[in-house]
Tab-separated table of C-alpha atoms and ligand atoms in Angstrom:
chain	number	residue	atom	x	y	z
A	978	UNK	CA	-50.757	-15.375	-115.701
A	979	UNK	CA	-53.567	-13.640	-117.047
A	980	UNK	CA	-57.373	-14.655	-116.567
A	981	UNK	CA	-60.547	-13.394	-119.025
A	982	UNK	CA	-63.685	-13.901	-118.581
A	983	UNK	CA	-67.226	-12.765	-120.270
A	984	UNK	CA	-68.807	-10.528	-117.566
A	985	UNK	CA	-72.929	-9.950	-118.049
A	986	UNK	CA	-72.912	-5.971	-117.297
A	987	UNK	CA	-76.220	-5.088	-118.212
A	988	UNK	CA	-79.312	-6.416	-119.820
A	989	UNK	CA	-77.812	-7.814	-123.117
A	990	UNK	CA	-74.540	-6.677	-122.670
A	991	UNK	CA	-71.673	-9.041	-122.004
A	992	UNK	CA	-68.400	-7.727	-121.891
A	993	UNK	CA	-65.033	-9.534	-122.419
A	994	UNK	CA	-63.318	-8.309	-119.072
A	995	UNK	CA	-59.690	-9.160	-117.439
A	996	UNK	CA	-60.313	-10.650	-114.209
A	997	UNK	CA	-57.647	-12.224	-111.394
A	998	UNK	CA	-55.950	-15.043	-112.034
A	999	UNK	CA	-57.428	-17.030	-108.746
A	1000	UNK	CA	-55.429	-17.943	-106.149
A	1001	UNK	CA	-55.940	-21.789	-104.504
A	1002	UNK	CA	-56.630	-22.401	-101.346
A	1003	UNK	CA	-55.781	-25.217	-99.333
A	1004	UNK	CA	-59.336	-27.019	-100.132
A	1005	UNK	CA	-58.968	-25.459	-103.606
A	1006	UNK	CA	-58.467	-27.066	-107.044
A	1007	UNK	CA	-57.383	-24.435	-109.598
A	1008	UNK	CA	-59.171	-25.683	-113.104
A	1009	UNK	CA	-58.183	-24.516	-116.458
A	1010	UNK	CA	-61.510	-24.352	-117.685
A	1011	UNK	CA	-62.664	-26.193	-121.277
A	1012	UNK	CA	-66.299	-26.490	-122.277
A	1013	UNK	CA	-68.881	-24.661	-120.585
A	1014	UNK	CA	-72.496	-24.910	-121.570
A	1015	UNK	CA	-75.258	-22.522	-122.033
A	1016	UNK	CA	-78.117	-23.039	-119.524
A	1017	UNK	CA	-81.688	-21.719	-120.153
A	1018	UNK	CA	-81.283	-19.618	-116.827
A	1019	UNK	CA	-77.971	-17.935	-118.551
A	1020	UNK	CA	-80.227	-16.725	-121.088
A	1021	UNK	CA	-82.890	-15.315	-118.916
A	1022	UNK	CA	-80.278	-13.731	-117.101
A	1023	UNK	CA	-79.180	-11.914	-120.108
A	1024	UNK	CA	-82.570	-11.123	-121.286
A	1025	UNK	CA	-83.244	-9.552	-117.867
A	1026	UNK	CA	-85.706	-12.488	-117.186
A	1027	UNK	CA	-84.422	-14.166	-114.561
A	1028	UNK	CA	-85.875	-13.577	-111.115
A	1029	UNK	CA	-82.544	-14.299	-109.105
A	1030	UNK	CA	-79.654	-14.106	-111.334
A	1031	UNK	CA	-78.399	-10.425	-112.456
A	1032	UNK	CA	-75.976	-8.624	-114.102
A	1033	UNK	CA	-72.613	-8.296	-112.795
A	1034	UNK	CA	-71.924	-11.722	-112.576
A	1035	UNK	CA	-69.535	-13.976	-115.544
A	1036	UNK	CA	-72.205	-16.648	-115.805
A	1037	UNK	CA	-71.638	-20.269	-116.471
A	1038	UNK	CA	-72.409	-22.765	-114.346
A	1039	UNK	CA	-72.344	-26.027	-116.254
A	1040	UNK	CA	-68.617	-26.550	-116.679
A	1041	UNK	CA	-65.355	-28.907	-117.339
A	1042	UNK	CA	-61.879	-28.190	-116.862
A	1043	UNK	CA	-58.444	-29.542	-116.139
A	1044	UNK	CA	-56.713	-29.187	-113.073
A	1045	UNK	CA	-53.849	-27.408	-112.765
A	1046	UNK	CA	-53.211	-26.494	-109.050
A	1047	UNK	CA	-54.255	-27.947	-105.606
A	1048	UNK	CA	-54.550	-26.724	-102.055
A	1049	UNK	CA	-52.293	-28.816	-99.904
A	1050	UNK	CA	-55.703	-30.133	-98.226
A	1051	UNK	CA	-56.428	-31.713	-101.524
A	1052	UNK	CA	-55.804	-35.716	-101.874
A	1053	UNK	CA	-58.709	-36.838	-103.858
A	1054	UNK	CA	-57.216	-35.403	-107.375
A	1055	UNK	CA	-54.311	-35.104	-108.972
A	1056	UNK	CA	-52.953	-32.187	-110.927
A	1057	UNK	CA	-54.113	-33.312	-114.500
A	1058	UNK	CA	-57.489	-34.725	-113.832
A	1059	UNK	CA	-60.232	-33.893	-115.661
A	1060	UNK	CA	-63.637	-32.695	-113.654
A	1061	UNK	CA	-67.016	-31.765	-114.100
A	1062	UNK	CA	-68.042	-29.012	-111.321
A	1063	UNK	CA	-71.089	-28.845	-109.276
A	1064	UNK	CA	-71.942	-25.187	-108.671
A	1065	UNK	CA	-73.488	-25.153	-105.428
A	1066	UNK	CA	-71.671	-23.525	-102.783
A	1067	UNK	CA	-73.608	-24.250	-99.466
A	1068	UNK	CA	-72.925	-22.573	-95.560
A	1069	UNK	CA	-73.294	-26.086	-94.864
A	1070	UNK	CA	-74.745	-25.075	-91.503
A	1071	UNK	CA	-78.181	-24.124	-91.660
A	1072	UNK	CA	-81.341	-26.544	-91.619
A	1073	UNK	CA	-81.240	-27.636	-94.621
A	1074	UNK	CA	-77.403	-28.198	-95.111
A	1075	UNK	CA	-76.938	-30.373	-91.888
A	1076	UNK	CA	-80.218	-32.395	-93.352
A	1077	UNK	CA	-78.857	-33.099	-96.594
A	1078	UNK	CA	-80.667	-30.788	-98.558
A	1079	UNK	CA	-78.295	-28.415	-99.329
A	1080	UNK	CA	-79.595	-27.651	-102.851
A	1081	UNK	CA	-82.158	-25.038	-100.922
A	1082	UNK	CA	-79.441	-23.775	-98.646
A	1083	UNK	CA	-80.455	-20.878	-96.070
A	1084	UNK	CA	-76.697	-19.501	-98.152
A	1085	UNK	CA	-76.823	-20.494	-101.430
A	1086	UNK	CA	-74.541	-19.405	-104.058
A	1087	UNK	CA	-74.239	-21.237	-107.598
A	1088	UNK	CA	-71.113	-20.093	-109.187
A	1089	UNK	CA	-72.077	-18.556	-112.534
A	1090	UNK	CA	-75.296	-17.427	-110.894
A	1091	UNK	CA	-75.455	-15.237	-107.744
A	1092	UNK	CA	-72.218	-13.928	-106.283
A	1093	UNK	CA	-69.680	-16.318	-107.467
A	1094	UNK	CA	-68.109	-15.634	-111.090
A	1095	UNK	CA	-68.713	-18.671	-113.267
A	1096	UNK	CA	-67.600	-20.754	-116.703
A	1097	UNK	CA	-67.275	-18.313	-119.109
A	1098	UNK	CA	-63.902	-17.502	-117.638
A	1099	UNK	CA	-60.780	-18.901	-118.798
A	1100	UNK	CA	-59.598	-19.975	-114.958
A	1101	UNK	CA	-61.819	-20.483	-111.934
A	1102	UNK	CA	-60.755	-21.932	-108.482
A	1103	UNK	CA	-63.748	-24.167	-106.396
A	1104	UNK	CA	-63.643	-26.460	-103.354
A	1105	UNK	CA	-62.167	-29.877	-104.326
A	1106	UNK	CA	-65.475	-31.195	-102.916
A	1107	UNK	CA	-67.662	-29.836	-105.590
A	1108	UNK	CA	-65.513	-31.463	-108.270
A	1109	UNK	CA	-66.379	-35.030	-109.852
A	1110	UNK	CA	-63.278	-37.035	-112.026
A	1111	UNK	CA	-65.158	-37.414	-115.473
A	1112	UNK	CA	-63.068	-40.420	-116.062
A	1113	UNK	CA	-63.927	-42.205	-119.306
A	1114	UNK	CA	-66.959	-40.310	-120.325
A	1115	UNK	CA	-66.148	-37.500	-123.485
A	1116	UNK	CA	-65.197	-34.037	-121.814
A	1117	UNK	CA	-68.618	-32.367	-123.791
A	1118	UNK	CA	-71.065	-35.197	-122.619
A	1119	UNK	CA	-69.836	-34.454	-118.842
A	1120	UNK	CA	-71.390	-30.853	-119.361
A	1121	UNK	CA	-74.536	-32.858	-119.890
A	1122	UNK	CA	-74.043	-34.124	-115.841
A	1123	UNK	CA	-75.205	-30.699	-114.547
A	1124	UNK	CA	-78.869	-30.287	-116.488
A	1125	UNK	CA	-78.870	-34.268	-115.819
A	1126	UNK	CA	-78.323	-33.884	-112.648
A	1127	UNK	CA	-81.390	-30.820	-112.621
A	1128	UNK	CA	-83.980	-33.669	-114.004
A	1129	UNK	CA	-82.756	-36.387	-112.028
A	1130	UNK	CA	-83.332	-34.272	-109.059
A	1131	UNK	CA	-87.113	-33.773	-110.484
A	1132	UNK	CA	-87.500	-37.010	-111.063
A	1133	UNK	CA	-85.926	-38.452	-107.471
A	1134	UNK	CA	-88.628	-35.403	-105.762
A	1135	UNK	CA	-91.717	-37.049	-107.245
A	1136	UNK	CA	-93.380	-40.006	-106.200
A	1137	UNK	CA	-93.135	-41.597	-110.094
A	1138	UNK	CA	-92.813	-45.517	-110.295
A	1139	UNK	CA	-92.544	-48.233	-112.866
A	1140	UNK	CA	-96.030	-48.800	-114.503
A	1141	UNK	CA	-96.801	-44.356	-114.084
A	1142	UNK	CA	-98.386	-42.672	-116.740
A	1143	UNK	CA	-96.606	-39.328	-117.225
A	1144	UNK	CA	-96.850	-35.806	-118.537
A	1145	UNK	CA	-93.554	-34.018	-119.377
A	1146	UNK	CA	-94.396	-30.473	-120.638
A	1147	UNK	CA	-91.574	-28.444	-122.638
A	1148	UNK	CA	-88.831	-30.027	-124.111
A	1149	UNK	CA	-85.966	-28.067	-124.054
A	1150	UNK	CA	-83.215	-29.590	-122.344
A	1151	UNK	CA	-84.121	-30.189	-119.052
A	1152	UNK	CA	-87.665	-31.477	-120.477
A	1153	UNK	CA	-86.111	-34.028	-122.421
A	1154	UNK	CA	-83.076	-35.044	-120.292
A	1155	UNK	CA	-86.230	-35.627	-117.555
A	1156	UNK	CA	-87.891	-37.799	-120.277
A	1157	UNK	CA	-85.314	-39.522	-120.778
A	1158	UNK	CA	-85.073	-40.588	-117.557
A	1159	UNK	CA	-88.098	-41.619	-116.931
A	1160	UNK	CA	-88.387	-43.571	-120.311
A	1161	UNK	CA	-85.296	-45.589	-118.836
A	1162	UNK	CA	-87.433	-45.720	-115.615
A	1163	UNK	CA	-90.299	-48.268	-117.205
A	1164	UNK	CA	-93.218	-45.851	-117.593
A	1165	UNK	CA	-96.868	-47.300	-118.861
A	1166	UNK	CA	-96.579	-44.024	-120.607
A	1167	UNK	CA	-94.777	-40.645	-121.372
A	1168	UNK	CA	-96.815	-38.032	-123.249
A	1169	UNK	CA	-94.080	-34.919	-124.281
A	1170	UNK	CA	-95.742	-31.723	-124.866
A	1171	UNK	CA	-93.614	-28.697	-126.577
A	1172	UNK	CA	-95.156	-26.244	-129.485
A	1173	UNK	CA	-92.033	-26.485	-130.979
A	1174	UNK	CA	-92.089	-29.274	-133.899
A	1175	UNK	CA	-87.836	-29.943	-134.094
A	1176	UNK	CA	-87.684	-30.112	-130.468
A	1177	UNK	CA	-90.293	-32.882	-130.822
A	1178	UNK	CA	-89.171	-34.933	-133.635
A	1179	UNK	CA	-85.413	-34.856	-131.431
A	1180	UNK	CA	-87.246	-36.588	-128.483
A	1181	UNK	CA	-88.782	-38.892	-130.580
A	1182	UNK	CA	-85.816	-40.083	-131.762
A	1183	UNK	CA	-83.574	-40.862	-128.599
A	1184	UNK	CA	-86.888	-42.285	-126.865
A	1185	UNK	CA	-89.177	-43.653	-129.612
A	1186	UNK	CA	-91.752	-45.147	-127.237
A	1187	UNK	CA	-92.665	-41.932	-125.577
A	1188	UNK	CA	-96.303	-39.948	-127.754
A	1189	UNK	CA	-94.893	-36.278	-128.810
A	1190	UNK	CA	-97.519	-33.310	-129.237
A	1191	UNK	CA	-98.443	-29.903	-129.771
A	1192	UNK	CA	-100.129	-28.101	-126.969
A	1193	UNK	CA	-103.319	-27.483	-129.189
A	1194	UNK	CA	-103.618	-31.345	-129.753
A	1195	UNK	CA	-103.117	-32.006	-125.878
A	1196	UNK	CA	-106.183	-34.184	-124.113
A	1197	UNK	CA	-107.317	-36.182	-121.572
A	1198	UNK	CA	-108.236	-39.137	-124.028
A	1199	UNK	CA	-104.594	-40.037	-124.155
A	1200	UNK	CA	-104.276	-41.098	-120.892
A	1201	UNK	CA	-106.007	-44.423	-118.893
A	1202	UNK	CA	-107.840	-41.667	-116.058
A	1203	UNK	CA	-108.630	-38.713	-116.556
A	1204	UNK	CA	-104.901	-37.293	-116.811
A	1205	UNK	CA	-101.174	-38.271	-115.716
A	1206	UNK	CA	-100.576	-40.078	-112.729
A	1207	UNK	CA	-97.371	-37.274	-112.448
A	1208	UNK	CA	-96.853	-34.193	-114.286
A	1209	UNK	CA	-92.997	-32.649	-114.671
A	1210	UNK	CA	-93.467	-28.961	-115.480
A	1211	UNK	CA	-90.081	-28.065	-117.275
A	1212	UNK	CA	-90.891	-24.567	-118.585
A	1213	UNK	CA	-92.095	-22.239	-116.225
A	1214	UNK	CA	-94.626	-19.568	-117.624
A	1215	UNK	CA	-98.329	-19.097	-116.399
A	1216	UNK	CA	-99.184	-20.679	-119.676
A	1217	UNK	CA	-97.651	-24.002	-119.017
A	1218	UNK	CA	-98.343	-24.230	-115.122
A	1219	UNK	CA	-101.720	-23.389	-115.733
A	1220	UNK	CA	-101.419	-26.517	-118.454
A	1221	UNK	CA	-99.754	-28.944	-116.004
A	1222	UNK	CA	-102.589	-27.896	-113.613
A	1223	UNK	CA	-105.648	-28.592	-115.687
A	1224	UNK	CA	-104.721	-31.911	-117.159
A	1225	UNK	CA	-103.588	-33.175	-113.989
A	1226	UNK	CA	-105.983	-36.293	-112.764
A	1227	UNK	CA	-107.547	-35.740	-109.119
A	1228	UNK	CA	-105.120	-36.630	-106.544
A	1229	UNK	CA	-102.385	-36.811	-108.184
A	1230	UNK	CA	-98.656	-34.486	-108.202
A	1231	UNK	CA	-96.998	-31.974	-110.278
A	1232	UNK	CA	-93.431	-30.845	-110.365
A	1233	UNK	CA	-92.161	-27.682	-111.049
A	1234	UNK	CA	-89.036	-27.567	-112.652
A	1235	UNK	CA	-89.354	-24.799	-114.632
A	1236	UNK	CA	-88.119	-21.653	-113.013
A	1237	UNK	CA	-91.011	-19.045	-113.381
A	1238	UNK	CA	-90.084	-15.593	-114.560
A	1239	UNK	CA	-92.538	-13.730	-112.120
A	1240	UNK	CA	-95.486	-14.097	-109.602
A	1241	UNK	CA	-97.671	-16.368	-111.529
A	1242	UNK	CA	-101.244	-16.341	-111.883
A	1243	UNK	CA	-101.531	-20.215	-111.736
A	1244	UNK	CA	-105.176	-21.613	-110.847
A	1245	UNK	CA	-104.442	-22.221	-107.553
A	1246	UNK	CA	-108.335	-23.101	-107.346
A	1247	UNK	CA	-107.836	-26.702	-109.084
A	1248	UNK	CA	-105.052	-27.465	-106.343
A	1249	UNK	CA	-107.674	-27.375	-103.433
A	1250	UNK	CA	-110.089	-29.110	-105.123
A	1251	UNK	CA	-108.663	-31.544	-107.044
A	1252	UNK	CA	-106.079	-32.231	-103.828
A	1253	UNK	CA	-103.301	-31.504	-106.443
A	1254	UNK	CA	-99.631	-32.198	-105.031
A	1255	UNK	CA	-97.352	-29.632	-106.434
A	1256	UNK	CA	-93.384	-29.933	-105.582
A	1257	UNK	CA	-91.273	-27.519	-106.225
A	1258	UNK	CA	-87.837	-29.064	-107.315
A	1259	UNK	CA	-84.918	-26.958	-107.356
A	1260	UNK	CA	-81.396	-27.919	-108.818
A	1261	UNK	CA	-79.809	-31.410	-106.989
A	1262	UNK	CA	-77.383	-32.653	-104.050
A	1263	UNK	CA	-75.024	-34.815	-104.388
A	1264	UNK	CA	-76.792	-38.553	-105.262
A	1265	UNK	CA	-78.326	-36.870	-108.034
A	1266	UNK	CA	-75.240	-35.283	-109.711
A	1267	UNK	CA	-73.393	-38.710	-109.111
A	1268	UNK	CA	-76.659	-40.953	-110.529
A	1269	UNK	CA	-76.491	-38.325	-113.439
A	1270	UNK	CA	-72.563	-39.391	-113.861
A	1271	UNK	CA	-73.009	-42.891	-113.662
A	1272	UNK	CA	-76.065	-42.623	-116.563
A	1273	UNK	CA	-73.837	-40.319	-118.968
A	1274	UNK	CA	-71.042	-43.240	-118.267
A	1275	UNK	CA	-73.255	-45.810	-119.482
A	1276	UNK	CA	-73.295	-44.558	-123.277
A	1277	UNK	CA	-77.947	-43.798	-122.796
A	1278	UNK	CA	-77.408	-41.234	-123.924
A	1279	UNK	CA	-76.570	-39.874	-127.369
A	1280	UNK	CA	-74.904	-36.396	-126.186
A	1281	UNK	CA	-73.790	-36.073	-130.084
A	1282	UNK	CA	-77.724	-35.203	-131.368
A	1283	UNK	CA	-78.276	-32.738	-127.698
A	1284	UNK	CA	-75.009	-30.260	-128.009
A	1285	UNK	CA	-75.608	-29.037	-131.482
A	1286	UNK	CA	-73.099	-26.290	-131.392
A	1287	UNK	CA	-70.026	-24.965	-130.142
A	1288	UNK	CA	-68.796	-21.293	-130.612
A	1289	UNK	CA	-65.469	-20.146	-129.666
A	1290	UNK	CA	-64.458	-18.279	-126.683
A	1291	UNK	CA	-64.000	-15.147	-128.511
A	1292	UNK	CA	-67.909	-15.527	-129.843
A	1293	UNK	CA	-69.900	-16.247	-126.642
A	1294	UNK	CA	-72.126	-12.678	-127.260
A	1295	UNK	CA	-72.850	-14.703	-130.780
A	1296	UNK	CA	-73.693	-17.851	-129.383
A	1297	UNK	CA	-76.372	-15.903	-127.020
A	1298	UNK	CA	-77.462	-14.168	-129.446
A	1299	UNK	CA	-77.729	-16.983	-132.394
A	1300	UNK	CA	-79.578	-19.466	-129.871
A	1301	UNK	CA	-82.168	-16.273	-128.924
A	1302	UNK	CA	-83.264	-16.232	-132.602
A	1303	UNK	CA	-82.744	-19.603	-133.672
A	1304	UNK	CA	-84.858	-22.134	-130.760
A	1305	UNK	CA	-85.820	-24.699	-133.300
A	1306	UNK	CA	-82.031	-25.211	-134.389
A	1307	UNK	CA	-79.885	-25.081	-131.201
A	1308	UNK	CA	-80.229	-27.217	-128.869
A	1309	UNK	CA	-77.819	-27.438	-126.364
A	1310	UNK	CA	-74.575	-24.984	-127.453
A	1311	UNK	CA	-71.692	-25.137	-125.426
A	1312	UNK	CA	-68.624	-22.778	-125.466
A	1313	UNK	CA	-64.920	-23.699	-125.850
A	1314	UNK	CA	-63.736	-21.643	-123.523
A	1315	UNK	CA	-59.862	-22.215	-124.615
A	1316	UNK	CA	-60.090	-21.261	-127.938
A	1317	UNK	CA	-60.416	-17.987	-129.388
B	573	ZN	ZN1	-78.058	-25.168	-115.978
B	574	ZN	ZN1	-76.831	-24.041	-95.578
């Protein structure tokens, strides 16, 4: 058997490569791989953007396949099953691990990210344990669970509650899956903040409650105090840090979700004095991904209007490329990886 997979070599260069055919090993399921999604952080990677994710790596770290093989230690699946992957491979040994935070592991490696080759591959093997049965839900909503599972994680770090006024700025996809969240959470109020007008009009329509705006139109007035009770930064530039910093009311918390390019230059000088409490919240453990699973399975979420395109196999350098100079049309693009 034969394997391919798209490897990133260099700054905007990906490169259709052989690679093994993986072996399984006993805690191993062996997945024929079918829909893989493009993450912001894959793009960054391949502009050269991202501070922890490089070339030399086959990227792709939200993905679905079939199983085809198991280790003999496996008893939870069956050969056949479909599964959605979680792409965190922890030492599970350090601090963090044995606490149950193993999403900030001393060891972490995401497949698709660091060391580990990812998605865009036509075969991958993983430990059985990082595998979730999609069951009933459609094989390209499950690719949803994995950026779900990012905002859920955001959402579970801060201290939000029924009756909260929010602030959710950008609304690519993990901005809006995060709003959507919360707007199922009963919020007093979501305010959505993105300069990009399609990307508003699309949260408006799956959560028609929430006020959408422009940056430039932004304000204090549209909140009860003087800004959101919590603030969800999904974007991660200076420009929108410093934004999630400055409308922020006194005292209360901001969460970083966004994964900044570079040291930033935020005004660290409004955290002191306005006793600001900024969380950093990075990717999810376990609860999350299965609370994600359990929301996608309960139909809240209209997966049909977030994925608007899928590119064959053989075009993944086009779908990069197409998304790059197209941000108001695609949305969330996924890649069949079986067909060429
Ligand atoms: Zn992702
Ligand atoms: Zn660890």
């Amino acid at each position: 058997m034969k394997n391919y997979g798209w490897l990133l070599k260099d700054i905007k260069n990906l490169e259709l490569i052989e690679t093994p055919y993986p072996e399984t090993k006993e805690d191993q399921i062996l997945l024929e791989v079918l829909y893989t999604g493009i993450c912001g952080s894959d793009l960054h990677a391949y502009l050269g953007e991202h501070p922890f994710v490089k070339p030399g790596i086959i990227l792709g770290h939200e993905f679905v396949g079939k199983i085809i093989d198991k280790g003999k230690a496996v008893v939870s699946f069956e050969i056949g099953d479909f599964v959605v992957v979680e792409p965190s491979l922890t030492c599970g040994k350090c601090y963090n691990c044995i606490h149950g935070r193993y999403n900030i592991c001393k060891e972490l490696d995401v497949i698709g990210c660091t060391k580990t080759n990812g998605g865009f591959q036509k075969y991958i093997s993983i430990p059985y344990y990082k595998a979730y049965k999609i069951n009933d839900i459609p094989l390209k909503k499950a690719i949803l669970a994995e950026p779900l599972a990012v905002a859920m994680h955001g959402v579970r770090r801060s201290s939000f509650k029924p009756g909260d006024e929010v602030l959710v700025i950008g609304s690519g996809p993990i901005g809006l899956l995060t709003t959507i969240i919360l707007s199922l959470s009963n919020p007093k109020k979501i305010v959505l903040v993105d300069p990009l007008e399609k990307r508003l009009n699309l949260a408006k329509e799956l959560c028609t409650e929430i006020i959408v705006i422009k940056p430039q139109n932004l304000n204090s007035g549209l909140f009860s105090q003087e800004g959101p009770d919590i603030t969800f930064e999904c974007v991660g530039i200076d420009e929108t840090i410093n934004m999630s910093i400055e409308f922020a009311r006194k005292g209360s918390e901001i969460i970083l979700l966004g994964v900044p390019k570079e040291i930033s230059m935020a005004k660290f000088i409004y955290i002191q004095d306005r006793e600001l409490n900024l969380k950093g919240s990075l990717m999810y453990t376990k609860d999350d991904y299965l609370i994600a699973l359990d929301l996608l399975g309960k139909k809240n979420i209209n997966y049909e209007r977030l994925i608007t395109h899928t590119y064959p196999f053989s075009k993944l350098p086009e779908a990069f490329e197409s998304i790059l100079k197209n941000k108001e049309e695609y949305f969330k693009v996924i890649i069949d990886i079986q067909k060429d």
